[in-house]
PDB file of C-alpha atoms and ligand atoms in Angstrom:
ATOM      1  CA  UNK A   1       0.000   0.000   0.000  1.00 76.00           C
ATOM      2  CA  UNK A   2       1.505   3.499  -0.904  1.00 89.00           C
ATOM      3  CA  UNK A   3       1.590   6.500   1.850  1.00 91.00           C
ATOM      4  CA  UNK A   4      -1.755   8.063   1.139  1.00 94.00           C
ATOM      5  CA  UNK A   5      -3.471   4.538   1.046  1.00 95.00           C
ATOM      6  CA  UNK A   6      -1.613   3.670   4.716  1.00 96.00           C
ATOM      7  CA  UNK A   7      -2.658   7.304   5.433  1.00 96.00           C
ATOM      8  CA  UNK A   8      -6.327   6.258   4.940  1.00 98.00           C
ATOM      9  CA  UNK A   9      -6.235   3.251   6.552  1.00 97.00           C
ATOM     10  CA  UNK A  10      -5.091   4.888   9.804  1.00 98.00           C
ATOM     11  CA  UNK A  11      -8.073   7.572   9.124  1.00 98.00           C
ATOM     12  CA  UNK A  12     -10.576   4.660   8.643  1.00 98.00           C
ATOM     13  CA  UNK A  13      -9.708   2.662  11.561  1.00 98.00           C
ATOM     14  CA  UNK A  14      -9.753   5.778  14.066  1.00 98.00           C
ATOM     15  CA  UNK A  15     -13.533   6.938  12.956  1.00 98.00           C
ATOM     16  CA  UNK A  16     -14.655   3.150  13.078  1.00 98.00           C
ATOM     17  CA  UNK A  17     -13.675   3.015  16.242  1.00 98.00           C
ATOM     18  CA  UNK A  18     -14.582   6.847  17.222  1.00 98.00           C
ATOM     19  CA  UNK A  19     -18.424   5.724  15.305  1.00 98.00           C
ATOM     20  CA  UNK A  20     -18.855   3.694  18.361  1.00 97.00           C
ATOM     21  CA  UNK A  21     -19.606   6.308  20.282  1.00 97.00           C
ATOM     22  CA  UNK A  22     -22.719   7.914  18.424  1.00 97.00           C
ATOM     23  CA  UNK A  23     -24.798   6.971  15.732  1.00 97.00           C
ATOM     24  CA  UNK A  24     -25.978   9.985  14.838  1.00 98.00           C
ATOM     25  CA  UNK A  25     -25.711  10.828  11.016  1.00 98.00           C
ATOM     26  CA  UNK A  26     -24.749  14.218  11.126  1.00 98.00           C
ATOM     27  CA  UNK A  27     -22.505  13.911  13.826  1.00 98.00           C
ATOM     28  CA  UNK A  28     -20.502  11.473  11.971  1.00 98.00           C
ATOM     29  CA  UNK A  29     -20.538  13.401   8.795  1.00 98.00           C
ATOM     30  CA  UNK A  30     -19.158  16.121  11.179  1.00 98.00           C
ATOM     31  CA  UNK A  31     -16.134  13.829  12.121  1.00 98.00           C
ATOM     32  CA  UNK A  32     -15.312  13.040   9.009  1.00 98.00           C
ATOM     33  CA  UNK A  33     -14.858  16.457   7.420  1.00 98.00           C
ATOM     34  CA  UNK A  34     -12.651  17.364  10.518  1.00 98.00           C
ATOM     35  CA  UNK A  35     -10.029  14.329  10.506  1.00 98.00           C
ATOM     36  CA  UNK A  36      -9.943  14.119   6.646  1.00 98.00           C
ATOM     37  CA  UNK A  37      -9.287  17.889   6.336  1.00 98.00           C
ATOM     38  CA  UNK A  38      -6.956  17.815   9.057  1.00 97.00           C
ATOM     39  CA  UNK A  39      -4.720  14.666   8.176  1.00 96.00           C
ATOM     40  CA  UNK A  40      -5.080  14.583   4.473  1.00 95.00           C
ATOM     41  CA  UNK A  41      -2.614  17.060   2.767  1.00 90.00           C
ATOM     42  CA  UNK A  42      -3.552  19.481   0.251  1.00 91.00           C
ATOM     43  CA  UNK A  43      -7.859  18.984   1.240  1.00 95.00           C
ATOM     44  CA  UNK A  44      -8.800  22.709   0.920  1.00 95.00           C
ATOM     45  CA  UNK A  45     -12.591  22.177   1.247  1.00 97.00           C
ATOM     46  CA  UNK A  46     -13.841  19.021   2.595  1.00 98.00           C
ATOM     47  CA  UNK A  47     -17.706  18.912   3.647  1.00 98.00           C
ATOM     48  CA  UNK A  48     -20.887  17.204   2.374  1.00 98.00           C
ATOM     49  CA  UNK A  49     -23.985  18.321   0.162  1.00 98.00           C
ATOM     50  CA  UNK A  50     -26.851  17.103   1.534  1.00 98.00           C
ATOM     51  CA  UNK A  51     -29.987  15.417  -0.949  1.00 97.00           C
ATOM     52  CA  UNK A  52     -33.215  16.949   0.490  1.00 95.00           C
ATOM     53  CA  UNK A  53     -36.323  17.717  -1.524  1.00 93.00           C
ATOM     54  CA  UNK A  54     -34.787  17.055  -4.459  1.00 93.00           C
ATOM     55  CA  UNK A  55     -31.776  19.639  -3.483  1.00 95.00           C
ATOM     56  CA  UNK A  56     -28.503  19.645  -2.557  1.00 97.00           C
ATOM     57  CA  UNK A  57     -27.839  21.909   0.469  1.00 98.00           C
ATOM     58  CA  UNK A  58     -24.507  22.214   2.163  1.00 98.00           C
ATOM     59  CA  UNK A  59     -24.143  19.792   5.418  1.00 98.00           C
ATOM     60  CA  UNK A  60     -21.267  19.587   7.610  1.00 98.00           C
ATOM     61  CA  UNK A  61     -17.750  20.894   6.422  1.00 98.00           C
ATOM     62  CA  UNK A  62     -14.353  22.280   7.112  1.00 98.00           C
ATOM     63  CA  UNK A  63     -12.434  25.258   5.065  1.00 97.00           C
ATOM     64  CA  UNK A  64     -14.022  28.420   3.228  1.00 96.00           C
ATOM     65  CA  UNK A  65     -17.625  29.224   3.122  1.00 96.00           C
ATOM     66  CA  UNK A  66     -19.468  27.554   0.454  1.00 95.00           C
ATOM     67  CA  UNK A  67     -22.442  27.387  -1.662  1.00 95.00           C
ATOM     68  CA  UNK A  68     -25.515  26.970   0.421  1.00 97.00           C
ATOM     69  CA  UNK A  69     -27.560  25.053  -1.792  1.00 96.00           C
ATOM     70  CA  UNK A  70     -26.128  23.725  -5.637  1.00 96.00           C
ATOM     71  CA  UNK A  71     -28.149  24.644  -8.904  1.00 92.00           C
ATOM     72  CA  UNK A  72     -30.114  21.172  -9.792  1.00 92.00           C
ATOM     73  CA  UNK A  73     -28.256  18.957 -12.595  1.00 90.00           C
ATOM     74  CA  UNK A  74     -25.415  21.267 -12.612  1.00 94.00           C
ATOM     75  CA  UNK A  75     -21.881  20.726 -11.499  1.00 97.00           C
ATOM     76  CA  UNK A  76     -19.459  17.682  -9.912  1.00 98.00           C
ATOM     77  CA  UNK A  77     -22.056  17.354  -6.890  1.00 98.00           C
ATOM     78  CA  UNK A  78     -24.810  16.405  -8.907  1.00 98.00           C
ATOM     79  CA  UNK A  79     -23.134  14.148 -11.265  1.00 98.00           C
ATOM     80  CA  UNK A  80     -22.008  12.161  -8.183  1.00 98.00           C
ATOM     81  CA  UNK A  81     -25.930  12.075  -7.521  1.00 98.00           C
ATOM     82  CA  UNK A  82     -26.694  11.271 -11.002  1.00 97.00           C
ATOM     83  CA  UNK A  83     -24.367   9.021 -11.705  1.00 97.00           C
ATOM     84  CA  UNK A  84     -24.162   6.905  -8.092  1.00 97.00           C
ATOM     85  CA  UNK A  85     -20.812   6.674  -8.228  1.00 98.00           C
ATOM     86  CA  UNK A  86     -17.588   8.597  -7.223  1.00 98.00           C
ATOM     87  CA  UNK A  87     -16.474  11.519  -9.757  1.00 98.00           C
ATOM     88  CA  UNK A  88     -12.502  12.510  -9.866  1.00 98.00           C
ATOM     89  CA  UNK A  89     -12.089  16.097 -11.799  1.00 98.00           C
ATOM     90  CA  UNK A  90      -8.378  16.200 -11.881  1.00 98.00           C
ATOM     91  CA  UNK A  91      -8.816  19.951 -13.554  1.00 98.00           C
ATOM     92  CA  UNK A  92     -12.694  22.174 -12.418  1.00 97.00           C
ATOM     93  CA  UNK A  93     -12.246  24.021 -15.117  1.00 96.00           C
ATOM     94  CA  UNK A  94     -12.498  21.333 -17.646  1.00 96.00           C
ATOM     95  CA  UNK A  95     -15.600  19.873 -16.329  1.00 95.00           C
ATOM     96  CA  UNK A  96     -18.652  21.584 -18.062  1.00 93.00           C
ATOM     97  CA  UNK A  97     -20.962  23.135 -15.647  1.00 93.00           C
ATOM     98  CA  UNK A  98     -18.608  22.619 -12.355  1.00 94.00           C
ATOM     99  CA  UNK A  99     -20.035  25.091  -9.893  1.00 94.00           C
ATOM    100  CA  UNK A 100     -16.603  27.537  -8.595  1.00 92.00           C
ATOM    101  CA  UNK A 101     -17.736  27.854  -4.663  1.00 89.00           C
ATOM    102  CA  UNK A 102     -14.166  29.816  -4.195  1.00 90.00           C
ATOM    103  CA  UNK A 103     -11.950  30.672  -7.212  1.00 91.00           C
ATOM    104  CA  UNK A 104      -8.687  28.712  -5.597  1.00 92.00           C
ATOM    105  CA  UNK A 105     -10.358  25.225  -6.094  1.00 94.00           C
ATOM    106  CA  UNK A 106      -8.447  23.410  -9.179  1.00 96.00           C
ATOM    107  CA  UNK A 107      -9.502  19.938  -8.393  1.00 98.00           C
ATOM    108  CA  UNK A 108     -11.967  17.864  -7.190  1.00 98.00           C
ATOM    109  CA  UNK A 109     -13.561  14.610  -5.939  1.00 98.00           C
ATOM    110  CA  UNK A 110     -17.355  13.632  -5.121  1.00 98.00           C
ATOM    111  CA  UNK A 111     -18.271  10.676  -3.693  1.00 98.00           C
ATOM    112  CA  UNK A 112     -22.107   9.827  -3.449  1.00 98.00           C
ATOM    113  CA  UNK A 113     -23.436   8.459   0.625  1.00 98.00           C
ATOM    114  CA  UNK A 114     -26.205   5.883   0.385  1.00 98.00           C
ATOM    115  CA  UNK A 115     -28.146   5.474   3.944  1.00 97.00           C
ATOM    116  CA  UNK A 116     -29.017   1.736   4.834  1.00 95.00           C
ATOM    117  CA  UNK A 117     -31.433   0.998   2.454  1.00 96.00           C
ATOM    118  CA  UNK A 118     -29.456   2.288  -0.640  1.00 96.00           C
ATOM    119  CA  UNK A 119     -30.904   5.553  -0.858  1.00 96.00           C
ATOM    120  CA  UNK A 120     -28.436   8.700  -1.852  1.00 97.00           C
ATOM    121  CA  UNK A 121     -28.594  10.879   0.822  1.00 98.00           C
ATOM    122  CA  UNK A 122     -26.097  13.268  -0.607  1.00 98.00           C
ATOM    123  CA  UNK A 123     -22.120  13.468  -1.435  1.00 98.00           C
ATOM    124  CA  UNK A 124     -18.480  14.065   0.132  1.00 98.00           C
ATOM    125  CA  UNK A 125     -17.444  16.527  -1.916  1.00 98.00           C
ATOM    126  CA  UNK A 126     -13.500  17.444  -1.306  1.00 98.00           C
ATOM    127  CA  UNK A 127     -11.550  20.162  -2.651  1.00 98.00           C
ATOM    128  CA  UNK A 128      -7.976  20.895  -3.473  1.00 97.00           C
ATOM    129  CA  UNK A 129      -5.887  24.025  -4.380  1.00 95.00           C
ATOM    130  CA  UNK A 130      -3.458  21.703  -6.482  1.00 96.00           C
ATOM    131  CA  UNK A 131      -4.169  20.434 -10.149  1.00 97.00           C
ATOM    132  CA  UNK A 132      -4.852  16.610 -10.337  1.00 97.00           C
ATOM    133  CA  UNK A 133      -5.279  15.657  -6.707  1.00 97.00           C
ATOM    134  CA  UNK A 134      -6.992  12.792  -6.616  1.00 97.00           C
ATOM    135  CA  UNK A 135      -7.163   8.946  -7.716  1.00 97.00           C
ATOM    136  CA  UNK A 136      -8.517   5.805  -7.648  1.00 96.00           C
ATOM    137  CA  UNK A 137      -7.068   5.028  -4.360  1.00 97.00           C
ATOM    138  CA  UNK A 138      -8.938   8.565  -2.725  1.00 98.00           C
ATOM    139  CA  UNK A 139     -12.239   7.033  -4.758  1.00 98.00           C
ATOM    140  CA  UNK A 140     -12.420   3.729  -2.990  1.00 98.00           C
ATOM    141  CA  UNK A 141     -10.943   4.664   0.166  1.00 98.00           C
ATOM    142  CA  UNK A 142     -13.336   7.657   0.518  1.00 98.00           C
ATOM    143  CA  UNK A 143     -16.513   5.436  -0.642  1.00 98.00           C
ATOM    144  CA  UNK A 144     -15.080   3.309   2.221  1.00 98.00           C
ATOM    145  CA  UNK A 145     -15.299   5.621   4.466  1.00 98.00           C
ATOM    146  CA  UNK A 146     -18.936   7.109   4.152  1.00 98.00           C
ATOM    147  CA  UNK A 147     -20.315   3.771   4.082  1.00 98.00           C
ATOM    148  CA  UNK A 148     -19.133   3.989   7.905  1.00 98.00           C
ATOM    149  CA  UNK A 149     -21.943   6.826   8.492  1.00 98.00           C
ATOM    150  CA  UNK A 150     -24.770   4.688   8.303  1.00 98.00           C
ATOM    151  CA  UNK A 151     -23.513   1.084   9.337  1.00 93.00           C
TER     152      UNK A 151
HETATM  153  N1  LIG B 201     -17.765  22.401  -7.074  1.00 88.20           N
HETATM  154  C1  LIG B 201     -19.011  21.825  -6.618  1.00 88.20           C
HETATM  155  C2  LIG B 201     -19.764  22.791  -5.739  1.00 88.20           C
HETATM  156  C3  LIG B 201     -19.456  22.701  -4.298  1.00 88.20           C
HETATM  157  S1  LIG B 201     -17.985  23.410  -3.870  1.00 88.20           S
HETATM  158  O1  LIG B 201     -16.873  22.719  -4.549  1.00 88.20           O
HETATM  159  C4  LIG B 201     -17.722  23.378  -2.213  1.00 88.20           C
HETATM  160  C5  LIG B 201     -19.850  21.400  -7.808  1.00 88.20           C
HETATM  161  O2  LIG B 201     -19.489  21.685  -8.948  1.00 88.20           O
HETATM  162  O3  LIG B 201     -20.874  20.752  -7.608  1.00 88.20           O
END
């Protein structure tokens, strides 16, 4: 495993074990943004959209103030929605329609949250100030990670 996939691991295993302690959705949505944006280098914005209504309204996050509610069908947060599956934009301004919260985001990863029945309750969405941040290994260790929130 390289550095930023040991890096995860140790991330993982502290908020399984810190998950013991409440169940509450939010509250564990809350913990993630904090140790992510703390211990991963380079996370400049690192919070969740939340699906309610048939919107996508900013939830728990750490860094710069963001968009309080995303423009339906527009942007990397809804494709995440759409398409049920992470979305890596290694440049924002090549992805058509990517909503600019703060002009120093250059790249990008959303990964959708299902609750226990399989239903999208919104997305991770984590930004970076660098070009080409993100990989595979931030896709399936991040998916790994939200599916903590509602087990
Ligand atoms: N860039 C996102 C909007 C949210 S901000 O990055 C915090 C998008 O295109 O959906």
């Amino acid at each position: 495993m390289d550095k930023k996939g040991a890096r995860y691991e140790r991330i993982y295993k502290q908020l399984k074990e810190l998950f013991k302690t409440s169940e509450h959705p939010l509250s564990r949505m809350a913990s993630i943004c904090a140790v992510l944006h703390h211990k991963m280098s380079g996370f400049f914005w690192t919070g969740f959209y939340l699906l309610e209504h048939g919107e996508l309204k900013v939830g728990p996050y750490q860094g710069p103030l963001a968009c309080m509610e995303l423009q339906k069908g527009k942007g990397v947060c809804w494709a995440g929605v759409e398409r049920a599956e992470p979305v890596v934009v290694p440049d924002v301004d090549a992805f058509p329609g990517h909503i600019a919260c703060d002009s120093r985001s250059k790249s990008e990863i959303v990964v959708p949250v299902f609750d226990d029945k399989g239903m999208t309750v919104g997305v991770l969405d984590i930004d970076s100030s660098q070009l080409n941040t993100f990989d595979e290994t931030d896709a399936d260790w991040l998916a790994k990670i939200v599916r903590l929130i509602y087990e």
